[in-house]
PDB file of N, CA and C in Angstrom:
ATOM      1  N   TYR W   1     164.307 -62.386 -36.187  1.00 42.00           N
ATOM      2  CA  TYR W   1     163.695 -62.410 -34.762  1.00 42.00           C
ATOM      3  C   TYR W   1     162.541 -61.328 -34.957  1.00 42.00           C
ATOM      4  N   ALA W   2     161.316 -61.975 -34.478  1.00 49.00           N
ATOM      5  CA  ALA W   2     159.943 -61.019 -34.643  1.00 49.00           C
ATOM      6  C   ALA W   2     160.093 -60.782 -33.058  1.00 49.00           C
ATOM      7  N   ALA W   3     159.743 -59.712 -32.828  1.00 58.00           N
ATOM      8  CA  ALA W   3     159.509 -58.936 -31.447  1.00 58.00           C
ATOM      9  C   ALA W   3     157.886 -59.189 -31.346  1.00 58.00           C
ATOM     10  N   GLY W   4     157.532 -59.683 -30.259  1.00 69.00           N
ATOM     11  CA  GLY W   4     156.064 -59.922 -29.845  1.00 69.00           C
ATOM     12  C   GLY W   4     155.636 -58.832 -29.240  1.00 69.00           C
ATOM     13  N   SER W   5     154.251 -59.028 -28.566  1.00 74.00           N
ATOM     14  CA  SER W   5     153.723 -58.099 -27.464  1.00 74.00           C
ATOM     15  C   SER W   5     153.341 -58.897 -26.170  1.00 74.00           C
ATOM     16  N   LEU W   6     153.278 -58.451 -25.003  1.00 78.00           N
ATOM     17  CA  LEU W   6     153.177 -58.910 -23.707  1.00 78.00           C
ATOM     18  C   LEU W   6     152.213 -58.207 -22.831  1.00 78.00           C
ATOM     19  N   LYS W   7     151.438 -58.710 -22.371  1.00 81.00           N
ATOM     20  CA  LYS W   7     150.328 -57.935 -21.159  1.00 81.00           C
ATOM     21  C   LYS W   7     150.631 -58.715 -19.883  1.00 81.00           C
ATOM     22  N   LEU W   8     150.911 -58.030 -18.825  1.00 82.00           N
ATOM     23  CA  LEU W   8     151.086 -58.773 -17.641  1.00 82.00           C
ATOM     24  C   LEU W   8     149.936 -58.348 -16.740  1.00 82.00           C
ATOM     25  N   PHE W   9     149.231 -59.308 -15.919  1.00 85.00           N
ATOM     26  CA  PHE W   9     148.224 -59.113 -15.365  1.00 85.00           C
ATOM     27  C   PHE W   9     148.421 -59.630 -13.732  1.00 85.00           C
ATOM     28  N   ILE W  10     147.709 -58.928 -12.730  1.00 87.00           N
ATOM     29  CA  ILE W  10     147.625 -59.679 -11.359  1.00 87.00           C
ATOM     30  C   ILE W  10     146.355 -59.910 -11.119  1.00 87.00           C
ATOM     31  N   SER W  11     146.153 -61.294 -10.498  1.00 87.00           N
ATOM     32  CA  SER W  11     144.978 -61.843 -10.347  1.00 87.00           C
ATOM     33  C   SER W  11     144.763 -62.359  -8.774  1.00 87.00           C
ATOM     34  N   ARG W  12     143.375 -62.267  -8.514  1.00 81.00           N
ATOM     35  CA  ARG W  12     142.847 -63.137  -7.450  1.00 81.00           C
ATOM     36  C   ARG W  12     141.802 -63.643  -7.565  1.00 81.00           C
ATOM     37  N   ASN W  13     141.347 -64.885  -6.797  1.00 80.00           N
ATOM     38  CA  ASN W  13     140.402 -65.658  -6.731  1.00 80.00           C
ATOM     39  C   ASN W  13     139.691 -65.622  -5.552  1.00 80.00           C
ATOM     40  N   SER W  14     138.241 -65.297  -5.450  1.00 73.00           N
ATOM     41  CA  SER W  14     137.489 -65.242  -4.218  1.00 73.00           C
ATOM     42  C   SER W  14     136.282 -65.664  -4.179  1.00 73.00           C
ATOM     43  N   SER W  15     135.445 -65.662  -3.293  1.00 78.00           N
ATOM     44  CA  SER W  15     134.155 -66.251  -3.404  1.00 78.00           C
ATOM     45  C   SER W  15     133.181 -65.486  -4.260  1.00 78.00           C
ATOM     46  N   GLY W  16     133.492 -64.235  -4.651  1.00 77.00           N
ATOM     47  CA  GLY W  16     132.772 -63.568  -5.578  1.00 77.00           C
ATOM     48  C   GLY W  16     133.163 -63.854  -7.163  1.00 77.00           C
ATOM     49  N   GLY W  17     134.191 -64.473  -7.537  1.00 78.00           N
ATOM     50  CA  GLY W  17     134.794 -64.594  -8.553  1.00 78.00           C
ATOM     51  C   GLY W  17     136.179 -64.349  -9.064  1.00 78.00           C
ATOM     52  N   GLN W  18     136.844 -64.442  -9.911  1.00 83.00           N
ATOM     53  CA  GLN W  18     138.215 -64.019 -10.241  1.00 83.00           C
ATOM     54  C   GLN W  18     138.103 -62.521 -10.811  1.00 83.00           C
ATOM     55  N   TYR W  19     139.198 -62.004 -10.098  1.00 85.00           N
ATOM     56  CA  TYR W  19     139.390 -60.369 -10.372  1.00 85.00           C
ATOM     57  C   TYR W  19     140.850 -60.393 -11.015  1.00 85.00           C
ATOM     58  N   ARG W  20     140.924 -59.383 -11.814  1.00 90.00           N
ATOM     59  CA  ARG W  20     142.200 -59.121 -12.572  1.00 90.00           C
ATOM     60  C   ARG W  20     142.377 -57.764 -12.609  1.00 90.00           C
ATOM     61  N   GLN W  21     143.719 -57.233 -12.586  1.00 89.00           N
ATOM     62  CA  GLN W  21     144.253 -56.068 -13.153  1.00 89.00           C
ATOM     63  C   GLN W  21     145.474 -55.899 -13.939  1.00 89.00           C
ATOM     64  N   GLN W  22     145.507 -55.216 -14.845  1.00 88.00           N
ATOM     65  CA  GLN W  22     146.473 -55.280 -15.911  1.00 88.00           C
ATOM     66  C   GLN W  22     147.561 -54.233 -15.415  1.00 88.00           C
ATOM     67  N   LEU W  23     148.930 -54.742 -15.366  1.00 85.00           N
ATOM     68  CA  LEU W  23     149.898 -53.993 -14.866  1.00 85.00           C
ATOM     69  C   LEU W  23     150.619 -53.257 -15.741  1.00 85.00           C
ATOM     70  N   LEU W  24     150.748 -53.873 -17.137  1.00 82.00           N
ATOM     71  CA  LEU W  24     151.626 -53.271 -18.152  1.00 82.00           C
ATOM     72  C   LEU W  24     151.191 -54.177 -19.569  1.00 82.00           C
ATOM     73  N   GLU W  25     151.394 -53.312 -20.419  1.00 81.00           N
ATOM     74  CA  GLU W  25     151.295 -53.831 -21.886  1.00 81.00           C
ATOM     75  C   GLU W  25     152.537 -53.336 -22.614  1.00 81.00           C
ATOM     76  N   ILE W  26     153.404 -54.185 -23.088  1.00 77.00           N
ATOM     77  CA  ILE W  26     154.803 -53.962 -24.001  1.00 77.00           C
ATOM     78  C   ILE W  26     154.074 -54.432 -25.503  1.00 77.00           C
ATOM     79  N   GLU W  27     153.991 -53.572 -26.375  1.00 76.00           N
ATOM     80  CA  GLU W  27     153.861 -53.707 -27.728  1.00 76.00           C
ATOM     81  C   GLU W  27     155.191 -54.440 -28.599  1.00 76.00           C
ATOM     82  N   ASN W  28     156.297 -53.816 -28.486  1.00 69.00           N
ATOM     83  CA  ASN W  28     157.265 -54.442 -29.125  1.00 69.00           C
ATOM     84  C   ASN W  28     158.405 -54.926 -28.074  1.00 69.00           C
ATOM     85  N   LEU W  29     158.134 -56.132 -27.930  1.00 65.00           N
ATOM     86  CA  LEU W  29     158.894 -56.719 -26.920  1.00 65.00           C
ATOM     87  C   LEU W  29     160.409 -57.333 -27.464  1.00 65.00           C
ATOM     88  N   GLU W  30     161.529 -56.707 -26.949  1.00 65.00           N
ATOM     89  CA  GLU W  30     162.916 -57.197 -27.574  1.00 65.00           C
ATOM     90  C   GLU W  30     163.215 -58.337 -26.502  1.00 65.00           C
ATOM     91  N   HIS W  31     164.595 -58.726 -26.053  1.00 59.00           N
ATOM     92  CA  HIS W  31     164.924 -59.706 -25.481  1.00 59.00           C
ATOM     93  C   HIS W  31     164.463 -59.798 -24.040  1.00 59.00           C
ATOM     94  N   PRO W  32     164.646 -58.975 -23.240  1.00 62.00           N
ATOM     95  CA  PRO W  32     164.373 -59.167 -21.937  1.00 62.00           C
ATOM     96  C   PRO W  32     162.800 -59.411 -21.443  1.00 62.00           C
ATOM     97  N   MET W  33     162.625 -59.558 -20.314  1.00 72.00           N
ATOM     98  CA  MET W  33     161.391 -60.151 -19.770  1.00 72.00           C
ATOM     99  C   MET W  33     161.173 -59.493 -18.614  1.00 72.00           C
ATOM    100  N   PRO W  34     159.776 -59.113 -18.466  1.00 76.00           N
ATOM    101  CA  PRO W  34     159.495 -58.329 -17.256  1.00 76.00           C
ATOM    102  C   PRO W  34     159.670 -59.404 -16.000  1.00 76.00           C
ATOM    103  N   VAL W  35     160.084 -58.662 -14.750  1.00 79.00           N
ATOM    104  CA  VAL W  35     160.798 -59.503 -13.696  1.00 79.00           C
ATOM    105  C   VAL W  35     160.108 -58.434 -12.138  1.00 79.00           C
ATOM    106  N   VAL W  36     159.368 -59.367 -11.390  1.00 82.00           N
ATOM    107  CA  VAL W  36     159.258 -58.847 -10.016  1.00 82.00           C
ATOM    108  C   VAL W  36     160.619 -59.057  -9.369  1.00 82.00           C
ATOM    109  N   THR W  37     161.162 -57.374  -9.111  1.00 85.00           N
ATOM    110  CA  THR W  37     162.580 -57.599  -8.482  1.00 85.00           C
ATOM    111  C   THR W  37     162.505 -57.641  -7.000  1.00 85.00           C
ATOM    112  N   PHE W  38     161.100 -57.155  -6.281  1.00 87.00           N
ATOM    113  CA  PHE W  38     161.038 -57.310  -4.795  1.00 87.00           C
ATOM    114  C   PHE W  38     159.632 -57.310  -4.524  1.00 87.00           C
ATOM    115  N   MET W  39     159.217 -58.031  -3.406  1.00 88.00           N
ATOM    116  CA  MET W  39     157.711 -57.985  -3.163  1.00 88.00           C
ATOM    117  C   MET W  39     157.848 -58.335  -1.676  1.00 88.00           C
ATOM    118  N   TRP W  40     157.182 -57.276  -0.952  1.00 91.00           N
ATOM    119  CA  TRP W  40     157.081 -57.485   0.695  1.00 91.00           C
ATOM    120  C   TRP W  40     156.099 -56.355   0.846  1.00 91.00           C
ATOM    121  N   ASP W  41     155.616 -56.476   1.969  1.00 93.00           N
ATOM    122  CA  ASP W  41     154.332 -55.540   2.624  1.00 93.00           C
ATOM    123  C   ASP W  41     155.092 -54.299   3.063  1.00 93.00           C
ATOM    124  N   ILE W  42     155.636 -53.482   2.273  1.00 89.00           N
ATOM    125  CA  ILE W  42     155.997 -52.130   2.233  1.00 89.00           C
ATOM    126  C   ILE W  42     155.248 -51.242   2.894  1.00 89.00           C
ATOM    127  N   ALA W  43     153.939 -51.119   2.561  1.00 85.00           N
ATOM    128  CA  ALA W  43     153.034 -50.275   3.190  1.00 85.00           C
ATOM    129  C   ALA W  43     152.747 -50.599   4.621  1.00 85.00           C
ATOM    130  N   GLY W  44     152.715 -51.822   4.959  1.00 91.00           N
ATOM    131  CA  GLY W  44     152.291 -52.161   6.235  1.00 91.00           C
ATOM    132  C   GLY W  44     150.864 -52.431   6.441  1.00 91.00           C
ATOM    133  N   ASP W  45     150.168 -52.908   5.429  1.00 88.00           N
ATOM    134  CA  ASP W  45     148.927 -53.054   5.632  1.00 88.00           C
ATOM    135  C   ASP W  45     148.385 -54.697   5.357  1.00 88.00           C
ATOM    136  N   GLY W  46     149.474 -55.547   5.254  1.00 89.00           N
ATOM    137  CA  GLY W  46     149.366 -56.886   5.747  1.00 89.00           C
ATOM    138  C   GLY W  46     149.286 -57.450   4.006  1.00 89.00           C
ATOM    139  N   LEU W  47     149.269 -56.599   3.248  1.00 87.00           N
ATOM    140  CA  LEU W  47     149.173 -57.278   1.610  1.00 87.00           C
ATOM    141  C   LEU W  47     150.431 -56.855   0.940  1.00 87.00           C
ATOM    142  N   PRO W  48     150.777 -57.847  -0.126  1.00 88.00           N
ATOM    143  CA  PRO W  48     152.198 -57.599  -0.662  1.00 88.00           C
ATOM    144  C   PRO W  48     152.408 -56.438  -1.841  1.00 88.00           C
ATOM    145  N   ASP W  49     152.927 -55.669  -1.619  1.00 92.00           N
ATOM    146  CA  ASP W  49     153.612 -54.446  -2.729  1.00 92.00           C
ATOM    147  C   ASP W  49     154.883 -55.117  -3.427  1.00 92.00           C
ATOM    148  N   PHE W  50     154.975 -54.394  -4.410  1.00 90.00           N
ATOM    149  CA  PHE W  50     156.116 -55.015  -5.201  1.00 90.00           C
ATOM    150  C   PHE W  50     156.852 -53.760  -6.339  1.00 90.00           C
ATOM    151  N   ILE W  51     157.969 -54.299  -6.482  1.00 91.00           N
ATOM    152  CA  ILE W  51     158.872 -53.493  -7.465  1.00 91.00           C
ATOM    153  C   ILE W  51     158.625 -54.301  -8.592  1.00 91.00           C
ATOM    154  N   LEU W  52     158.538 -53.740 -10.176  1.00 88.00           N
ATOM    155  CA  LEU W  52     158.413 -54.465 -11.378  1.00 88.00           C
ATOM    156  C   LEU W  52     159.424 -53.638 -12.073  1.00 88.00           C
ATOM    157  N   ASP W  53     160.172 -54.679 -12.748  1.00 84.00           N
ATOM    158  CA  ASP W  53     161.261 -53.978 -13.743  1.00 84.00           C
ATOM    159  C   ASP W  53     160.575 -54.663 -15.250  1.00 84.00           C
ATOM    160  N   PRO W  54     159.790 -53.631 -15.941  1.00 77.00           N
ATOM    161  CA  PRO W  54     158.902 -54.243 -17.212  1.00 77.00           C
ATOM    162  C   PRO W  54     160.108 -55.084 -18.257  1.00 77.00           C
ATOM    163  N   GLY W  55     161.338 -54.814 -18.399  1.00 70.00           N
ATOM    164  CA  GLY W  55     162.124 -55.349 -19.251  1.00 70.00           C
ATOM    165  C   GLY W  55     162.078 -54.841 -20.628  1.00 70.00           C
ATOM    166  N   TYR W  56     161.691 -53.757 -20.921  1.00 66.00           N
ATOM    167  CA  TYR W  56     161.306 -53.159 -22.149  1.00 66.00           C
ATOM    168  C   TYR W  56     162.426 -53.537 -23.458  1.00 66.00           C
ATOM    169  N   ASN W  57     163.811 -53.062 -22.733  1.00 68.00           N
ATOM    170  CA  ASN W  57     164.791 -53.203 -23.758  1.00 68.00           C
ATOM    171  C   ASN W  57     166.146 -53.251 -22.626  1.00 68.00           C
ATOM    172  N   TYR W  58     167.185 -54.059 -23.446  1.00 69.00           N
ATOM    173  CA  TYR W  58     168.357 -54.581 -22.964  1.00 69.00           C
ATOM    174  C   TYR W  58     169.058 -53.282 -22.361  1.00 69.00           C
ATOM    175  N   GLU W  59     168.783 -52.058 -23.007  1.00 75.00           N
ATOM    176  CA  GLU W  59     169.942 -50.798 -22.702  1.00 75.00           C
ATOM    177  C   GLU W  59     168.778 -49.953 -21.867  1.00 75.00           C
ATOM    178  N   PHE W  60     167.527 -50.028 -21.950  1.00 75.00           N
ATOM    179  CA  PHE W  60     166.829 -49.197 -20.909  1.00 75.00           C
ATOM    180  C   PHE W  60     166.294 -49.867 -19.634  1.00 75.00           C
ATOM    181  N   HIS W  61     166.681 -49.437 -18.502  1.00 78.00           N
ATOM    182  CA  HIS W  61     166.261 -49.949 -17.483  1.00 78.00           C
ATOM    183  C   HIS W  61     164.903 -49.160 -16.809  1.00 78.00           C
ATOM    184  N   HIS W  62     164.085 -49.562 -16.392  1.00 82.00           N
ATOM    185  CA  HIS W  62     162.913 -49.054 -16.014  1.00 82.00           C
ATOM    186  C   HIS W  62     162.294 -49.651 -14.677  1.00 82.00           C
ATOM    187  N   ILE W  63     161.834 -49.205 -13.501  1.00 88.00           N
ATOM    188  CA  ILE W  63     161.424 -50.034 -12.654  1.00 88.00           C
ATOM    189  C   ILE W  63     159.989 -49.061 -12.023  1.00 88.00           C
ATOM    190  N   SER W  64     159.057 -49.730 -11.562  1.00 90.00           N
ATOM    191  CA  SER W  64     157.720 -49.211 -11.042  1.00 90.00           C
ATOM    192  C   SER W  64     157.522 -49.895  -9.662  1.00 90.00           C
ATOM    193  N   LEU W  65     157.268 -48.895  -8.796  1.00 93.00           N
ATOM    194  CA  LEU W  65     156.842 -49.379  -7.401  1.00 93.00           C
ATOM    195  C   LEU W  65     155.386 -49.451  -7.401  1.00 93.00           C
ATOM    196  N   PHE W  66     154.758 -50.295  -7.118  1.00 92.00           N
ATOM    197  CA  PHE W  66     153.077 -50.375  -6.819  1.00 92.00           C
ATOM    198  C   PHE W  66     152.819 -51.069  -5.508  1.00 92.00           C
ATOM    199  N   LEU W  67     152.080 -50.130  -4.870  1.00 93.00           N
ATOM    200  CA  LEU W  67     151.630 -50.199  -3.169  1.00 93.00           C
ATOM    201  C   LEU W  67     150.172 -50.649  -3.481  1.00 93.00           C
ATOM    202  N   THR W  68     149.836 -51.279  -2.352  1.00 91.00           N
ATOM    203  CA  THR W  68     148.410 -52.009  -2.425  1.00 91.00           C
ATOM    204  C   THR W  68     147.647 -50.716  -1.675  1.00 91.00           C
ATOM    205  N   SER W  69     148.250 -50.083  -0.773  1.00 92.00           N
ATOM    206  CA  SER W  69     147.675 -48.967  -0.073  1.00 92.00           C
ATOM    207  C   SER W  69     147.249 -47.646  -1.361  1.00 92.00           C
ATOM    208  N   LEU W  70     147.747 -47.812  -2.574  1.00 93.00           N
ATOM    209  CA  LEU W  70     147.472 -46.618  -3.168  1.00 93.00           C
ATOM    210  C   LEU W  70     146.406 -47.271  -4.335  1.00 93.00           C
ATOM    211  N   ALA W  71     146.050 -48.562  -4.106  1.00 90.00           N
ATOM    212  CA  ALA W  71     144.840 -48.993  -5.245  1.00 90.00           C
ATOM    213  C   ALA W  71     143.597 -48.426  -5.341  1.00 90.00           C
ATOM    214  N   GLY W  72     143.286 -48.199  -6.293  1.00 87.00           N
ATOM    215  CA  GLY W  72     142.009 -47.532  -6.869  1.00 87.00           C
ATOM    216  C   GLY W  72     140.912 -48.467  -6.628  1.00 87.00           C
ATOM    217  N   ALA W  73     139.692 -47.851  -7.052  1.00 83.00           N
ATOM    218  CA  ALA W  73     138.337 -48.590  -6.982  1.00 83.00           C
ATOM    219  C   ALA W  73     138.693 -49.945  -7.990  1.00 83.00           C
ATOM    220  N   ALA W  74     138.486 -51.253  -7.599  1.00 83.00           N
ATOM    221  CA  ALA W  74     138.686 -52.352  -8.386  1.00 83.00           C
ATOM    222  C   ALA W  74     140.161 -52.655  -8.988  1.00 83.00           C
ATOM    223  N   GLU W  75     140.952 -52.184  -8.173  1.00 87.00           N
ATOM    224  CA  GLU W  75     142.443 -52.287  -8.118  1.00 87.00           C
ATOM    225  C   GLU W  75     142.931 -53.088  -7.181  1.00 87.00           C
ATOM    226  N   PHE W  76     143.892 -53.932  -7.579  1.00 88.00           N
ATOM    227  CA  PHE W  76     144.645 -54.374  -6.281  1.00 88.00           C
ATOM    228  C   PHE W  76     145.960 -53.757  -5.567  1.00 88.00           C
ATOM    229  N   VAL W  77     146.665 -52.907  -6.396  1.00 91.00           N
ATOM    230  CA  VAL W  77     147.688 -52.010  -6.327  1.00 91.00           C
ATOM    231  C   VAL W  77     147.679 -51.075  -7.245  1.00 91.00           C
ATOM    232  N   GLY W  78     148.266 -49.890  -6.530  1.00 92.00           N
ATOM    233  CA  GLY W  78     148.368 -48.407  -7.300  1.00 92.00           C
ATOM    234  C   GLY W  78     149.719 -48.356  -7.705  1.00 92.00           C
ATOM    235  N   LEU W  79     150.347 -47.471  -8.947  1.00 92.00           N
ATOM    236  CA  LEU W  79     151.458 -47.209  -8.990  1.00 92.00           C
ATOM    237  C   LEU W  79     151.926 -45.955  -8.199  1.00 92.00           C
ATOM    238  N   ALA W  80     152.956 -46.022  -7.302  1.00 94.00           N
ATOM    239  CA  ALA W  80     153.649 -45.231  -6.421  1.00 94.00           C
ATOM    240  C   ALA W  80     154.719 -44.232  -6.882  1.00 94.00           C
ATOM    241  N   ALA W  81     155.594 -44.928  -7.715  1.00 94.00           N
ATOM    242  CA  ALA W  81     156.716 -44.139  -8.347  1.00 94.00           C
ATOM    243  C   ALA W  81     157.421 -45.119  -9.558  1.00 94.00           C
ATOM    244  N   GLU W  82     158.004 -44.322 -10.308  1.00 91.00           N
ATOM    245  CA  GLU W  82     158.710 -44.730 -11.355  1.00 91.00           C
ATOM    246  C   GLU W  82     160.058 -44.150 -11.430  1.00 91.00           C
ATOM    247  N   SER W  83     161.080 -45.027 -12.109  1.00 91.00           N
ATOM    248  CA  SER W  83     162.585 -44.664 -12.314  1.00 91.00           C
ATOM    249  C   SER W  83     163.175 -45.166 -13.416  1.00 91.00           C
ATOM    250  N   SER W  84     164.057 -44.785 -14.340  1.00 86.00           N
ATOM    251  CA  SER W  84     164.333 -45.141 -15.618  1.00 86.00           C
ATOM    252  C   SER W  84     165.899 -44.506 -15.872  1.00 86.00           C
ATOM    253  N   GLU W  85     166.881 -45.123 -16.388  1.00 83.00           N
ATOM    254  CA  GLU W  85     167.798 -44.809 -16.861  1.00 83.00           C
ATOM    255  C   GLU W  85     168.174 -45.551 -18.307  1.00 83.00           C
ATOM    256  N   TRP W  86     169.105 -45.275 -18.803  1.00 80.00           N
ATOM    257  CA  TRP W  86     169.710 -45.666 -20.180  1.00 80.00           C
ATOM    258  C   TRP W  86     170.944 -46.250 -19.867  1.00 80.00           C
ATOM    259  N   ARG W  87     171.374 -47.537 -20.402  1.00 75.00           N
ATOM    260  CA  ARG W  87     172.294 -48.054 -20.188  1.00 75.00           C
ATOM    261  C   ARG W  87     173.022 -48.466 -21.743  1.00 75.00           C
ATOM    262  N   ASP W  88     173.720 -47.487 -21.957  1.00 73.00           N
ATOM    263  CA  ASP W  88     174.278 -47.776 -23.657  1.00 73.00           C
ATOM    264  C   ASP W  88     175.754 -48.458 -23.608  1.00 73.00           C
ATOM    265  N   CYS W  89     175.756 -49.326 -24.592  1.00 65.00           N
ATOM    266  CA  CYS W  89     176.907 -50.135 -24.667  1.00 65.00           C
ATOM    267  C   CYS W  89     178.102 -49.456 -24.910  1.00 65.00           C
TER     268      CYS W  89
END
């Protein structure tokens, strides 16, 4: 089995063109894949916020909360919080 790499982007089309923001890059991807585990307007600004599980490794659980209200210049979302835990066999 050869581990590959993965980049995850969020994009938007508008009259000014297509815009995209890279959310994560995984160099040595093992079996699990990234999953958006929750999407809702948490910040109350009318735009979707979400929780992302990058799926780095089947024994390592890591989640990231992205909020549109924390987006910087030329971004759609900003990282609000992260949490990690090991799940050993």
